[in-house]
């Protein structure tokens, strides 16, 4: 459809990623995102002929947005229709590895600080995301690397893509198993030079520009 800059996006409070990806075991999901997002937040070029990339329409209404840093979090809440308690702020600059990302997510969602390796943290984190998908959740991820920062912050870039892919995959699983329990969720990526799509493995997620209030 037309880009967000050309047409005001009016996401409903029931913005929901559509079930387009099947549930994956942890090992398969890790393989999906490992090392595959160097151009995740850039505009990127066409994939190589031998690479099959799924350009997925994952939502009934937009749920993945970008905004120029800095912009008040309250603006995102107003535009997307979320209340303060539903908003969780994260900082991608802290994500030197996937386990750092999961610890931040788990703490933001549950207030817990679990220990363990990345595999156990992934389980805890996905469980927390699953619970949040039955409620209202607005993630605002600050300091997201744009295309000009990809080489400087590859770990943060990979973690942002991993977070988005996990949210879509957990939602898809819930939509198949417990559709009546689904809530509302949105993710706002705050940074400079963020592109129009985020790539994770063979999936590409469209990114809308967050409209003005």
Tab-separated table of N, CA and C in Angstrom, residues 13 15 18 21 32 36 50 64 68 98 107 147 158-159 166 171 177 179 183 189 202 206-207:
chain	number	residue	atom	x	y	z
A	13	UNK	N	-6.528	-0.156	18.044
A	13	UNK	CA	-5.954	-0.699	19.265
A	13	UNK	C	-5.876	-2.203	19.205
A	15	UNK	N	-4.402	-3.777	16.727
A	15	UNK	CA	-3.403	-4.105	15.711
A	15	UNK	C	-2.771	-5.446	16.039
A	18	UNK	N	-0.695	-10.969	11.741
A	18	UNK	CA	-1.467	-12.100	11.235
A	18	UNK	C	-0.641	-13.383	11.325
A	21	UNK	N	3.423	-17.413	10.100
A	21	UNK	CA	4.572	-18.280	10.327
A	21	UNK	C	4.196	-19.345	11.335
A	32	UNK	N	17.072	-19.573	12.120
A	32	UNK	CA	16.384	-18.655	11.230
A	32	UNK	C	16.994	-17.265	11.276
A	36	UNK	N	21.714	-13.211	9.907
A	36	UNK	CA	21.001	-12.968	8.651
A	36	UNK	C	20.427	-11.566	8.556
A	50	UNK	N	19.398	-16.568	-6.105
A	50	UNK	CA	19.250	-17.879	-5.490
A	50	UNK	C	18.627	-17.800	-4.100
A	64	UNK	N	4.353	-2.430	13.410
A	64	UNK	CA	5.789	-2.152	13.492
A	64	UNK	C	6.033	-0.777	12.875
A	68	UNK	N	11.791	9.133	14.340
A	68	UNK	CA	13.087	9.782	14.427
A	68	UNK	C	13.429	10.046	15.884
A	98	UNK	N	22.522	-11.568	22.357
A	98	UNK	CA	21.117	-11.930	22.487
A	98	UNK	C	20.713	-12.107	23.942
A	107	UNK	N	13.009	-8.390	32.150
A	107	UNK	CA	12.873	-7.434	33.252
A	107	UNK	C	11.773	-6.420	32.958
A	147	UNK	N	20.629	2.275	8.717
A	147	UNK	CA	21.483	1.647	7.710
A	147	UNK	C	22.912	2.183	7.746
A	158	UNK	N	21.055	-7.106	15.035
A	158	UNK	CA	20.580	-8.484	15.022
A	158	UNK	C	19.542	-8.710	16.129
A	159	UNK	N	19.752	-8.092	17.286
A	159	UNK	CA	18.814	-8.278	18.394
A	159	UNK	C	17.466	-7.629	18.098
A	166	UNK	N	10.517	-12.741	16.892
A	166	UNK	CA	9.941	-13.528	17.980
A	166	UNK	C	8.519	-13.087	18.294
A	171	UNK	N	3.044	-14.524	18.379
A	171	UNK	CA	1.657	-14.127	18.095
A	171	UNK	C	0.986	-15.135	17.169
A	177	UNK	N	-3.728	-21.199	18.275
A	177	UNK	CA	-4.147	-22.033	19.403
A	177	UNK	C	-5.199	-21.367	20.286
A	179	UNK	N	-7.023	-17.930	19.781
A	179	UNK	CA	-7.301	-16.638	19.141
A	179	UNK	C	-8.135	-15.693	19.993
A	183	UNK	N	-4.448	-9.956	22.579
A	183	UNK	CA	-4.625	-8.575	22.999
A	183	UNK	C	-4.227	-7.616	21.901
A	189	UNK	N	10.353	1.560	16.659
A	189	UNK	CA	11.809	1.616	16.584
A	189	UNK	C	12.226	3.078	16.484
A	202	UNK	N	14.697	-15.305	6.337
A	202	UNK	CA	14.012	-15.183	5.054
A	202	UNK	C	12.712	-14.405	5.158
A	206	UNK	N	7.517	-5.164	7.046
A	206	UNK	CA	7.382	-3.758	6.679
A	206	UNK	C	7.354	-2.864	7.907
A	207	UNK	N	8.004	-1.709	7.800
A	207	UNK	CA	8.065	-0.732	8.891
A	207	UNK	C	7.348	0.531	8.444
